[in-house]
mmCIF file of C-alpha atoms and ligand atoms in Angstrom:
data_model
loop_
_atom_site.group_PDB
_atom_site.id
_atom_site.type_symbol
_atom_site.label_atom_id
_atom_site.label_comp_id
_atom_site.label_asym_id
_atom_site.label_seq_id
_atom_site.Cartn_x
_atom_site.Cartn_y
_atom_site.Cartn_z
ATOM 1 C CA MET A 17 -78.003 56.184 22.164
ATOM 2 C CA ASN A 18 -80.457 54.626 24.604
ATOM 3 C CA MET A 19 -82.233 57.207 26.623
ATOM 4 C CA ALA A 20 -81.867 56.345 30.270
ATOM 5 C CA PRO A 21 -81.769 59.161 32.807
ATOM 6 C CA MET A 22 -80.377 56.932 35.574
ATOM 7 C CA GLU A 23 -77.218 56.448 33.568
ATOM 8 C CA THR A 24 -75.605 59.785 34.265
ATOM 9 C CA PRO A 25 -75.517 60.206 38.033
ATOM 10 C CA GLU A 26 -72.854 62.324 39.722
ATOM 11 C CA ARG A 27 -69.692 60.294 39.362
ATOM 12 C CA GLU A 28 -67.478 59.932 42.375
ATOM 13 C CA LEU A 29 -63.695 59.975 42.130
ATOM 14 C CA ASN A 30 -61.861 56.777 42.994
ATOM 15 C CA TYR A 31 -58.921 58.290 44.887
ATOM 16 C CA LEU A 32 -56.869 55.095 45.007
ATOM 17 C CA ASN A 33 -56.969 54.710 41.215
ATOM 18 C CA LEU A 34 -56.345 58.413 40.682
ATOM 19 C CA PHE A 35 -53.306 58.343 42.986
ATOM 20 C CA TRP A 36 -51.947 55.059 41.562
ATOM 21 C CA LEU A 37 -52.253 55.993 37.868
ATOM 22 C CA THR A 38 -50.771 59.475 38.267
ATOM 23 C CA THR A 39 -47.868 58.704 40.615
ATOM 24 C CA THR A 40 -46.601 55.353 39.272
ATOM 25 C CA PRO A 41 -45.455 56.726 35.857
ATOM 26 C CA VAL A 42 -43.447 59.476 37.600
ATOM 27 C CA LEU A 43 -41.933 57.088 40.157
ATOM 28 C CA ALA A 44 -41.129 54.561 37.420
ATOM 29 C CA ILE A 45 -39.295 57.021 35.170
ATOM 30 C CA VAL A 46 -37.418 58.698 38.034
ATOM 31 C CA GLY A 47 -36.626 55.280 39.554
ATOM 32 C CA VAL A 48 -35.196 53.562 36.461
ATOM 33 C CA THR A 49 -33.202 56.672 35.454
ATOM 34 C CA TRP A 50 -31.712 57.018 38.924
ATOM 35 C CA TYR A 51 -30.884 53.298 39.013
ATOM 36 C CA TRP A 52 -29.284 53.433 35.548
ATOM 37 C CA LEU A 53 -27.104 56.417 36.512
ATOM 38 C CA HIS A 54 -25.891 54.710 39.704
ATOM 39 C CA ASN A 55 -25.462 51.105 38.474
ATOM 40 C CA GLY A 56 -24.670 51.336 34.750
ATOM 41 C CA PHE A 57 -26.845 49.769 32.072
ATOM 42 C CA PRO A 58 -28.941 47.111 33.791
ATOM 43 C CA TRP A 59 -28.658 44.048 31.504
ATOM 44 C CA ALA A 60 -29.853 41.605 34.171
ATOM 45 C CA ASN A 61 -32.824 43.839 34.972
ATOM 46 C CA LEU A 62 -33.639 44.173 31.302
ATOM 47 C CA LEU A 63 -34.070 40.406 31.222
ATOM 48 C CA VAL A 64 -36.470 40.552 34.195
ATOM 49 C CA PHE A 65 -38.301 43.427 32.481
ATOM 50 C CA THR A 66 -38.667 41.436 29.221
ATOM 51 C CA LEU A 67 -39.928 38.272 30.908
ATOM 52 C CA MET A 68 -42.465 40.162 33.014
ATOM 53 C CA TYR A 69 -43.455 42.349 30.045
ATOM 54 C CA LEU A 70 -44.195 39.338 27.819
ATOM 55 C CA ALA A 71 -45.992 37.361 30.555
ATOM 56 C CA THR A 72 -48.248 40.219 31.685
ATOM 57 C CA GLY A 73 -48.772 41.730 28.198
ATOM 58 C CA LEU A 74 -49.828 38.405 26.672
ATOM 59 C CA SER A 75 -52.010 37.617 29.678
ATOM 60 C CA ILE A 76 -53.950 40.803 28.927
ATOM 61 C CA THR A 77 -54.210 40.408 25.131
ATOM 62 C CA ALA A 78 -54.438 36.602 24.740
ATOM 63 C CA GLY A 79 -55.987 35.950 28.163
ATOM 64 C CA TYR A 80 -58.141 38.848 29.451
ATOM 65 C CA HIS A 81 -59.079 40.027 25.970
ATOM 66 C CA ARG A 82 -59.270 37.256 23.389
ATOM 67 C CA TYR A 83 -60.016 34.391 25.781
ATOM 68 C CA TYR A 84 -62.065 35.758 28.676
ATOM 69 C CA SER A 85 -63.801 38.714 26.985
ATOM 70 C CA HIS A 86 -64.452 37.232 23.551
ATOM 71 C CA ARG A 87 -64.021 33.440 23.963
ATOM 72 C CA SER A 88 -62.284 33.285 20.597
ATOM 73 C CA TYR A 89 -60.615 29.921 21.381
ATOM 74 C CA GLU A 90 -60.365 27.247 24.056
ATOM 75 C CA CYS A 91 -57.519 26.388 26.409
ATOM 76 C CA GLY A 92 -56.831 24.183 29.431
ATOM 77 C CA LYS A 93 -56.837 25.081 33.121
ATOM 78 C CA GLY A 94 -53.038 25.408 33.264
ATOM 79 C CA LEU A 95 -52.948 28.182 30.675
ATOM 80 C CA GLN A 96 -56.037 29.805 32.214
ATOM 81 C CA LEU A 97 -54.242 29.957 35.549
ATOM 82 C CA PHE A 98 -51.185 31.491 33.890
ATOM 83 C CA TYR A 99 -53.374 34.217 32.297
ATOM 84 C CA LEU A 100 -55.162 34.876 35.588
ATOM 85 C CA ILE A 101 -51.981 35.158 37.663
ATOM 86 C CA PHE A 102 -49.995 37.291 35.225
ATOM 87 C CA GLY A 103 -53.109 39.196 34.101
ATOM 88 C CA ALA A 104 -53.563 40.268 37.722
ATOM 89 C CA ALA A 105 -49.881 41.277 37.707
ATOM 90 C CA ALA A 106 -50.667 43.770 34.924
ATOM 91 C CA ALA A 107 -52.664 45.642 37.620
ATOM 92 C CA GLN A 108 -55.665 46.399 35.391
ATOM 93 C CA ASN A 109 -58.318 44.986 37.720
ATOM 94 C CA SER A 110 -59.564 41.394 38.012
ATOM 95 C CA VAL A 111 -60.634 39.697 34.788
ATOM 96 C CA LEU A 112 -64.256 39.651 35.987
ATOM 97 C CA ASN A 113 -64.353 43.466 36.005
ATOM 98 C CA TRP A 114 -62.066 43.911 33.002
ATOM 99 C CA ALA A 115 -64.052 41.590 30.727
ATOM 100 C CA SER A 116 -67.492 42.893 31.756
ATOM 101 C CA ASP A 117 -66.303 46.452 31.033
ATOM 102 C CA HIS A 118 -64.872 45.298 27.730
ATOM 103 C CA ARG A 119 -68.012 43.467 26.639
ATOM 104 C CA ASP A 120 -69.979 46.670 27.302
ATOM 105 C CA HIS A 121 -67.393 48.607 25.297
ATOM 106 C CA HIS A 122 -68.220 46.421 22.295
ATOM 107 C CA ARG A 123 -71.960 46.405 22.885
ATOM 108 C CA TYR A 124 -72.373 50.157 23.433
ATOM 109 C CA VAL A 125 -69.318 51.427 21.542
ATOM 110 C CA ASP A 126 -69.230 55.271 21.347
ATOM 111 C CA GLY A 127 -72.427 55.486 23.407
ATOM 112 C CA GLU A 128 -73.239 56.651 26.939
ATOM 113 C CA LYS A 129 -72.824 53.149 28.413
ATOM 114 C CA ASP A 130 -69.458 52.542 26.731
ATOM 115 C CA PRO A 131 -67.111 52.601 29.775
ATOM 116 C CA TYR A 132 -64.285 54.197 27.768
ATOM 117 C CA ASN A 133 -66.361 56.185 25.310
ATOM 118 C CA ILE A 134 -64.012 58.079 22.961
ATOM 119 C CA GLY A 135 -66.745 60.720 22.559
ATOM 120 C CA LYS A 136 -65.726 61.978 26.022
ATOM 121 C CA GLY A 137 -62.235 62.813 24.786
ATOM 122 C CA PHE A 138 -58.861 61.172 24.188
ATOM 123 C CA PHE A 139 -57.665 61.424 27.797
ATOM 124 C CA TYR A 140 -60.933 60.111 29.218
ATOM 125 C CA ALA A 141 -60.859 57.031 26.945
ATOM 126 C CA HIS A 142 -57.147 56.522 27.633
ATOM 127 C CA MET A 143 -57.172 56.576 31.454
ATOM 128 C CA GLY A 144 -59.516 59.307 32.757
ATOM 129 C CA TRP A 145 -62.398 56.843 32.999
ATOM 130 C CA ILE A 146 -60.491 54.817 35.627
ATOM 131 C CA PHE A 147 -60.327 57.855 37.934
ATOM 132 C CA TYR A 148 -64.047 57.462 38.674
ATOM 133 C CA ALA A 149 -66.083 54.836 40.457
ATOM 134 C CA ASP A 150 -68.306 53.135 37.886
ATOM 135 C CA PRO A 151 -72.004 53.394 38.866
ATOM 136 C CA LEU A 152 -72.780 50.605 36.371
ATOM 137 C CA ALA A 153 -70.171 48.153 37.732
ATOM 138 C CA ASP A 154 -72.711 45.652 39.106
ATOM 139 C CA GLU A 155 -75.000 45.926 36.095
ATOM 140 C CA ARG A 156 -72.066 45.260 33.776
ATOM 141 C CA LYS A 157 -71.296 41.947 35.465
ATOM 142 C CA LYS A 158 -74.648 40.666 34.215
ATOM 143 C CA ASN A 159 -73.109 40.309 30.768
ATOM 144 C CA ALA A 160 -70.503 37.898 32.132
ATOM 145 C CA PRO A 161 -72.556 34.957 33.489
ATOM 146 C CA ASP A 162 -69.930 32.535 32.156
ATOM 147 C CA LEU A 163 -67.266 34.286 34.246
ATOM 148 C CA THR A 164 -69.283 34.523 37.460
ATOM 149 C CA LYS A 165 -69.638 30.726 37.266
ATOM 150 C CA ASP A 166 -65.939 30.039 36.723
ATOM 151 C CA PRO A 167 -64.270 29.130 40.070
ATOM 152 C CA LEU A 168 -60.803 30.140 38.828
ATOM 153 C CA VAL A 169 -62.096 33.573 37.790
ATOM 154 C CA LEU A 170 -63.787 34.052 41.158
ATOM 155 C CA TRP A 171 -60.612 32.974 42.932
ATOM 156 C CA GLN A 172 -58.630 35.587 40.992
ATOM 157 C CA ASP A 173 -61.244 38.270 41.729
ATOM 158 C CA ARG A 174 -61.011 37.523 45.447
ATOM 159 C CA TRP A 175 -57.221 37.420 45.670
ATOM 160 C CA TYR A 176 -56.582 40.187 43.128
ATOM 161 C CA PRO A 177 -54.896 42.707 45.523
ATOM 162 C CA PHE A 178 -52.665 39.964 46.928
ATOM 163 C CA LEU A 179 -51.678 38.816 43.403
ATOM 164 C CA VAL A 180 -50.753 42.389 42.434
ATOM 165 C CA VAL A 181 -48.398 42.710 45.397
ATOM 166 C CA ALA A 182 -46.931 39.198 45.110
ATOM 167 C CA VAL A 183 -46.626 38.745 41.338
ATOM 168 C CA SER A 184 -46.466 42.277 39.935
ATOM 169 C CA PHE A 185 -43.833 43.429 42.453
ATOM 170 C CA GLY A 186 -42.713 40.480 44.603
ATOM 171 C CA LEU A 187 -41.755 38.168 41.733
ATOM 172 C CA PRO A 188 -39.557 40.620 39.749
ATOM 173 C CA THR A 189 -37.866 41.702 42.992
ATOM 174 C CA PHE A 190 -37.106 38.056 43.749
ATOM 175 C CA LEU A 191 -35.841 37.410 40.184
ATOM 176 C CA GLY A 192 -33.654 40.521 40.555
ATOM 177 C CA LEU A 193 -32.367 39.168 43.861
ATOM 178 C CA LEU A 194 -31.305 35.916 42.160
ATOM 179 C CA MET A 195 -29.211 38.048 39.802
ATOM 180 C CA GLY A 196 -27.895 40.223 42.613
ATOM 181 C CA HIS A 197 -30.083 43.268 41.843
ATOM 182 C CA PRO A 198 -33.317 43.132 43.905
ATOM 183 C CA LEU A 199 -34.017 46.885 43.669
ATOM 184 C CA GLY A 200 -33.315 46.836 39.921
ATOM 185 C CA GLY A 201 -35.709 43.897 39.547
ATOM 186 C CA PHE A 202 -38.386 45.840 41.426
ATOM 187 C CA LEU A 203 -37.902 49.056 39.436
ATOM 188 C CA TRP A 204 -37.499 47.556 35.923
ATOM 189 C CA GLY A 205 -39.497 44.331 36.083
ATOM 190 C CA GLY A 206 -42.117 45.675 38.524
ATOM 191 C CA LEU A 207 -42.870 49.389 38.430
ATOM 192 C CA PHE A 208 -41.600 50.447 34.990
ATOM 193 C CA ARG A 209 -42.961 47.302 33.290
ATOM 194 C CA MET A 210 -46.395 47.816 34.866
ATOM 195 C CA VAL A 211 -46.579 51.399 33.597
ATOM 196 C CA VAL A 212 -45.524 50.354 30.063
ATOM 197 C CA VAL A 213 -48.162 47.586 29.899
ATOM 198 C CA HIS A 214 -50.790 49.964 31.335
ATOM 199 C CA HIS A 215 -50.325 52.496 28.557
ATOM 200 C CA MET A 216 -49.980 49.814 25.918
ATOM 201 C CA THR A 217 -53.511 48.674 26.832
ATOM 202 C CA PHE A 218 -54.829 52.219 27.258
ATOM 203 C CA LEU A 219 -53.684 53.193 23.737
ATOM 204 C CA ILE A 220 -56.181 50.731 22.274
ATOM 205 C CA ASN A 221 -59.047 52.534 23.971
ATOM 206 C CA SER A 222 -57.759 55.979 22.972
ATOM 207 C CA ALA A 223 -55.488 56.080 19.902
ATOM 208 C CA ALA A 224 -57.066 53.060 18.152
ATOM 209 C CA HIS A 225 -60.393 54.928 18.270
ATOM 210 C CA VAL A 226 -58.922 58.130 16.790
ATOM 211 C CA TRP A 227 -56.160 57.452 14.251
ATOM 212 C CA GLY A 228 -56.142 54.966 11.392
ATOM 213 C CA GLY A 229 -58.284 53.581 8.590
ATOM 214 C CA LYS A 230 -61.706 51.963 8.639
ATOM 215 C CA PRO A 231 -61.507 49.146 6.087
ATOM 216 C CA TYR A 232 -64.093 46.794 7.640
ATOM 217 C CA SER A 233 -66.767 48.975 9.233
ATOM 218 C CA MET A 234 -67.746 52.636 9.225
ATOM 219 C CA ASN A 235 -70.323 52.163 11.977
ATOM 220 C CA ASN A 236 -68.092 53.062 14.920
ATOM 221 C CA SER A 237 -64.926 54.947 15.815
ATOM 222 C CA ALA A 238 -62.556 51.914 15.893
ATOM 223 C CA ARG A 239 -59.525 52.116 13.534
ATOM 224 C CA ASP A 240 -56.906 49.826 12.040
ATOM 225 C CA ASN A 241 -53.519 51.320 12.880
ATOM 226 C CA CYS A 242 -50.383 49.427 11.796
ATOM 227 C CA PHE A 243 -48.107 51.658 13.901
ATOM 228 C CA LEU A 244 -49.995 50.801 17.073
ATOM 229 C CA ALA A 245 -49.932 47.056 16.387
ATOM 230 C CA PRO A 246 -46.290 46.382 17.384
ATOM 231 C CA LEU A 247 -46.728 48.483 20.556
ATOM 232 C CA THR A 248 -49.857 46.619 21.594
ATOM 233 C CA PHE A 249 -49.060 42.945 20.913
ATOM 234 C CA GLY A 250 -51.128 43.122 17.720
ATOM 235 C CA GLU A 251 -54.270 44.779 19.067
ATOM 236 C CA GLY A 252 -53.824 47.820 16.788
ATOM 237 C CA TYR A 253 -56.021 46.300 14.075
ATOM 238 C CA HIS A 254 -58.998 47.515 16.032
ATOM 239 C CA ASN A 255 -61.444 48.233 13.189
ATOM 240 C CA PHE A 256 -61.313 44.570 12.160
ATOM 241 C CA HIS A 257 -61.636 43.571 15.804
ATOM 242 C CA HIS A 258 -64.798 45.628 16.374
ATOM 243 C CA LYS A 259 -66.357 44.201 13.206
ATOM 244 C CA PHE A 260 -65.422 40.590 14.032
ATOM 245 C CA PRO A 261 -64.714 40.439 17.800
ATOM 246 C CA ALA A 262 -64.918 36.639 18.026
ATOM 247 C CA ASP A 263 -62.031 36.072 15.591
ATOM 248 C CA TRP A 264 -58.838 34.875 17.350
ATOM 249 C CA ARG A 265 -56.785 37.233 15.160
ATOM 250 C CA ASN A 266 -56.770 41.037 15.024
ATOM 251 C CA GLY A 267 -54.234 41.388 12.203
ATOM 252 C CA ILE A 268 -55.611 38.797 9.792
ATOM 253 C CA ARG A 269 -52.987 38.983 7.031
ATOM 254 C CA TRP A 270 -49.777 36.991 7.536
ATOM 255 C CA HIS A 271 -47.695 40.163 7.340
ATOM 256 C CA GLN A 272 -49.788 42.074 9.883
ATOM 257 C CA PHE A 273 -47.864 42.309 13.132
ATOM 258 C CA ASP A 274 -49.918 40.485 15.759
ATOM 259 C CA ILE A 275 -47.778 38.821 18.451
ATOM 260 C CA THR A 276 -50.899 37.551 20.224
ATOM 261 C CA LYS A 277 -52.005 35.736 17.065
ATOM 262 C CA TRP A 278 -48.530 34.121 16.751
ATOM 263 C CA TRP A 279 -48.588 33.169 20.433
ATOM 264 C CA LEU A 280 -52.003 31.506 20.035
ATOM 265 C CA TRP A 281 -50.831 29.727 16.890
ATOM 266 C CA ALA A 282 -47.725 28.464 18.741
ATOM 267 C CA THR A 283 -49.671 27.297 21.798
ATOM 268 C CA ARG A 284 -52.077 25.472 19.476
ATOM 269 C CA THR A 285 -49.141 23.748 17.783
ATOM 270 C CA ILE A 286 -48.013 22.327 21.121
ATOM 271 C CA GLY A 287 -51.573 21.411 22.093
ATOM 272 C CA LEU A 288 -52.252 24.004 24.833
ATOM 273 C CA THR A 289 -54.860 25.934 22.837
ATOM 274 C CA SER A 290 -57.650 24.652 20.581
ATOM 275 C CA LYS A 291 -60.734 25.598 18.547
ATOM 276 C CA LEU A 292 -59.437 28.945 17.304
ATOM 277 C CA LYS A 293 -62.482 30.722 15.853
ATOM 278 C CA SER A 294 -62.057 32.576 12.589
ATOM 279 C CA VAL A 295 -64.476 34.417 10.339
ATOM 280 C CA PRO A 296 -64.775 32.859 6.825
ATOM 281 C CA GLU A 297 -62.796 34.790 4.218
ATOM 282 C CA PRO A 298 -65.854 35.661 2.020
ATOM 283 C CA LEU A 299 -67.534 37.382 4.986
ATOM 284 C CA ILE A 300 -64.408 39.449 5.633
ATOM 285 C CA LEU A 301 -64.257 40.362 1.972
ATOM 286 C CA LYS A 302 -67.948 41.237 1.963
ATOM 287 C CA ALA A 303 -67.389 43.650 4.868
ATOM 288 C CA ARG A 304 -64.547 45.311 2.948
ATOM 289 C CA LEU A 305 -66.614 45.699 -0.212
ATOM 290 C CA GLU A 306 -69.510 47.148 1.751
ATOM 291 C CA VAL A 307 -67.237 49.805 3.254
ATOM 292 C CA GLU A 308 -65.759 50.631 -0.172
ATOM 293 C CA MET A 309 -69.258 50.808 -1.630
ATOM 294 C CA GLU A 310 -70.356 53.115 1.191
ATOM 295 C CA LYS A 311 -67.391 55.432 0.576
ATOM 296 C CA ALA A 312 -68.076 55.390 -3.178
ATOM 297 C CA LYS A 313 -71.735 56.243 -2.588
ATOM 298 C CA GLN A 314 -70.783 59.217 -0.431
ATOM 299 C CA LYS A 315 -68.534 60.417 -3.224
ATOM 300 C CA LEU A 316 -71.283 59.976 -5.815
ATOM 301 C CA SER A 317 -74.113 61.346 -3.725
ATOM 302 C CA ILE A 318 -74.823 64.349 -5.924
ATOM 303 C CA ASP A 319 -78.421 64.579 -7.049
ATOM 304 C CA SER A 320 -78.142 63.181 -10.520
ATOM 305 C CA SER A 321 -79.804 60.243 -12.179
ATOM 306 C CA ILE A 322 -76.574 59.464 -14.007
ATOM 307 C CA LEU A 323 -74.710 59.064 -10.752
ATOM 308 C CA GLU A 324 -77.452 56.864 -9.401
ATOM 309 C CA LYS A 325 -76.853 54.667 -12.411
ATOM 310 C CA ALA A 326 -73.144 54.641 -11.623
ATOM 311 C CA GLN A 327 -73.989 53.318 -8.176
ATOM 312 C CA GLU A 328 -76.081 50.618 -9.775
ATOM 313 C CA VAL A 329 -73.189 49.572 -12.015
ATOM 314 C CA LEU A 330 -70.933 49.380 -8.952
ATOM 315 C CA GLU A 331 -73.555 47.386 -7.085
ATOM 316 C CA ASN A 332 -73.565 44.830 -9.932
ATOM 317 C CA GLY A 333 -69.774 44.741 -9.998
ATOM 318 C CA ARG A 334 -69.712 43.951 -6.307
ATOM 319 C CA GLU A 335 -72.288 41.198 -6.712
ATOM 320 C CA SER A 336 -70.264 39.453 -9.413
ATOM 321 C CA PHE A 337 -67.144 39.746 -7.261
ATOM 322 C CA LEU A 338 -68.902 38.055 -4.357
ATOM 323 C CA LEU A 339 -70.336 35.378 -6.618
ATOM 324 C CA ALA A 340 -66.884 34.571 -8.008
ATOM 325 C CA MET A 341 -65.555 34.385 -4.447
ATOM 326 C CA GLU A 342 -68.315 31.969 -3.447
ATOM 327 C CA ARG A 343 -67.767 29.683 -6.456
ATOM 328 C CA TYR A 344 -64.040 29.646 -5.870
ATOM 329 C CA GLN A 345 -64.435 28.769 -2.167
ATOM 330 C CA LYS A 346 -66.926 26.016 -2.973
ATOM 331 C CA ALA A 347 -64.643 24.441 -5.570
ATOM 332 C CA LYS A 348 -61.817 24.447 -3.026
ATOM 333 C CA THR A 349 -63.978 22.747 -0.388
ATOM 334 C CA ASP A 350 -65.141 20.182 -2.973
ATOM 335 C CA TYR A 351 -61.538 19.497 -3.834
ATOM 336 C CA SER A 352 -60.446 18.828 -0.275
ATOM 337 C CA ARG A 353 -63.414 16.438 0.062
ATOM 338 C CA ALA A 354 -62.611 14.790 -3.276
ATOM 339 C CA LYS A 355 -59.061 14.159 -2.136
ATOM 340 C CA ARG A 356 -60.476 11.728 0.396
ATOM 341 C CA TYR A 357 -63.324 10.028 -1.428
ATOM 342 C CA TRP A 358 -63.578 10.652 -5.155
ATOM 343 C CA SER A 359 -61.931 9.462 -8.342
ATOM 344 C CA VAL A 360 -58.895 10.886 -10.115
ATOM 345 C CA THR A 361 -60.992 12.205 -13.033
ATOM 346 C CA MET A 362 -63.316 13.954 -10.597
ATOM 347 C CA ARG A 363 -60.337 15.611 -8.972
ATOM 348 C CA ARG A 364 -59.009 16.756 -12.334
ATOM 349 C CA GLU A 365 -62.368 18.328 -13.133
ATOM 350 C CA ILE A 366 -62.539 20.168 -9.840
ATOM 351 C CA ARG A 367 -58.963 21.367 -10.291
ATOM 352 C CA ASN A 368 -59.987 22.883 -13.637
ATOM 353 C CA ASP A 369 -62.951 24.527 -11.934
ATOM 354 C CA ILE A 370 -60.692 25.997 -9.288
ATOM 355 C CA ARG A 371 -58.420 27.410 -11.974
ATOM 356 C CA LYS A 372 -61.387 28.878 -13.856
ATOM 357 C CA TYR A 373 -63.010 30.441 -10.811
ATOM 358 C CA SER A 374 -59.781 31.811 -9.448
ATOM 359 C CA LYS A 375 -59.241 33.575 -12.787
ATOM 360 C CA GLU A 376 -62.805 34.862 -12.619
ATOM 361 C CA LEU A 377 -62.211 36.077 -9.086
ATOM 362 C CA ALA A 378 -58.953 37.806 -10.042
ATOM 363 C CA ASN A 379 -60.738 39.573 -12.926
ATOM 364 C CA ALA A 380 -63.628 40.640 -10.716
ATOM 365 C CA ARG A 381 -61.171 41.985 -8.157
ATOM 366 C CA ARG A 382 -59.225 43.880 -10.821
ATOM 367 C CA SER A 383 -62.419 45.421 -12.231
ATOM 368 C CA TRP A 384 -63.570 46.406 -8.782
ATOM 369 C CA ASN A 385 -60.253 48.084 -7.958
ATOM 370 C CA GLN A 386 -60.273 49.953 -11.292
ATOM 371 C CA ALA A 387 -63.804 51.160 -10.627
ATOM 372 C CA MET A 388 -62.827 52.315 -7.119
ATOM 373 C CA ASP A 389 -59.836 54.189 -8.570
ATOM 374 C CA LEU A 390 -62.124 56.001 -10.985
ATOM 375 C CA VAL A 391 -64.624 56.871 -8.281
ATOM 376 C CA ASN A 392 -61.872 58.115 -5.985
ATOM 377 C CA ARG A 393 -60.549 60.391 -8.706
ATOM 378 C CA PHE A 394 -64.060 61.717 -9.363
ATOM 379 C CA SER A 395 -64.527 65.251 -8.111
ATOM 380 C CA TYR A 396 -67.701 66.968 -6.894
ATOM 381 C CA SER A 397 -66.937 69.909 -9.145
ATOM 382 C CA TYR A 398 -67.411 67.788 -12.247
ATOM 383 C CA SER A 399 -70.296 68.765 -14.419
ATOM 384 C CA GLY A 400 -72.944 66.528 -15.963
ATOM 385 C CA ALA A 401 -70.795 65.826 -19.018
ATOM 386 C CA LYS A 402 -67.977 64.470 -16.839
ATOM 387 C CA SER A 403 -70.467 62.332 -14.950
ATOM 388 C CA ILE A 404 -71.493 60.671 -18.200
ATOM 389 C CA VAL A 405 -67.841 59.958 -18.926
ATOM 390 C CA LEU A 406 -67.531 58.323 -15.487
ATOM 391 C CA LEU A 407 -70.633 56.243 -16.007
ATOM 392 C CA THR A 408 -69.471 55.031 -19.422
ATOM 393 C CA ALA A 409 -66.041 54.179 -18.061
ATOM 394 C CA LEU A 410 -67.553 52.209 -15.159
ATOM 395 C CA ALA A 411 -69.890 50.323 -17.478
ATOM 396 C CA ASP A 412 -66.914 49.508 -19.734
ATOM 397 C CA ILE A 413 -64.900 48.144 -16.837
ATOM 398 C CA PHE A 414 -67.558 45.652 -15.851
ATOM 399 C CA LYS A 415 -68.533 44.812 -19.431
ATOM 400 C CA SER A 416 -65.017 43.979 -20.572
ATOM 401 C CA ARG A 417 -64.787 40.947 -18.295
HETATM 402 ZN ZN1 ZN B 2 -62.503 49.461 21.013
HETATM 403 ZN ZN1 ZN B 3 -62.417 43.383 22.218
#
């Protein structure tokens, strides 16, 4: 990474953070267990827990992360205030600090200036990094000029400790009191909920940089992990997120579990959120094909002119796939325009085009997948003769279309 000797000074421990992050999990688990044993199963407190869990969890993922760190959509002052108040209640620092750290995480991912660099170990990326004072804290704020100009953000930064006490602990205690269980409200909706949301966020910086696939980019350690997604309000699709951080979604397919995406969709439906930014489908597909091509090249990287030719055949196959995708997308755009302005015959023609190109696209996709299957089954121990067989088979796949 960048060579900069001033970047690695002696790091000082932040004793408050160290104490807070190590004692609260113990107190939370002992507290809720003790309360459960003495008061039976706490249904009323579970309700307080759920409300606080959703409000603070979404304020981190939809608010701190997708809105303030990446500006992936727009929303009004009311919703901003909600994110700031309940984001503070997640007790993960003010959004000014959180977002400037996070923007550096994306900019310098896996490098020395990445605040939660996974190269320093799982525990460090998970929570160890918070035990230290950050010597770059002021420098990091330079990448958040939009936030240092936002009066609501500055207000939250100033009142952050007060908000933690009042909203993270005061509010659930009060809600518990209304149901006749103030201590239960404090333990379940305050302490235990805070610890759960802490580790939910921390897992993205640790586990989502260690376990899972890399379908969109091989350039950094971020992974897509479908098991992490439900635990993290949808942030588990982290490889996609690092490749396309400005997209409002992390799990882009309809079946990918991303509560934050559904929340943003719902708030847009009722008019609270607007201008959701998404990456055009062909670009996403292009990223996928590039990764598959990269993996195929690694597999075929034996010194052999035949295998070089195989790479060339694949390269051509990918090109025709992308071309088909482009034509198909264009025909669809033309059609939606034609619906408004053009004649019936014109529409019929475009509809035929769409049908033709979608067939072409499906064929190109099938050929590509077949070729990838062949390459994946190819073994380094194969001799020259087998390589010729592979090359012929690949050429056949792309010729037969
Ligand atoms: Zn990351
Ligand atoms: Zn991010």
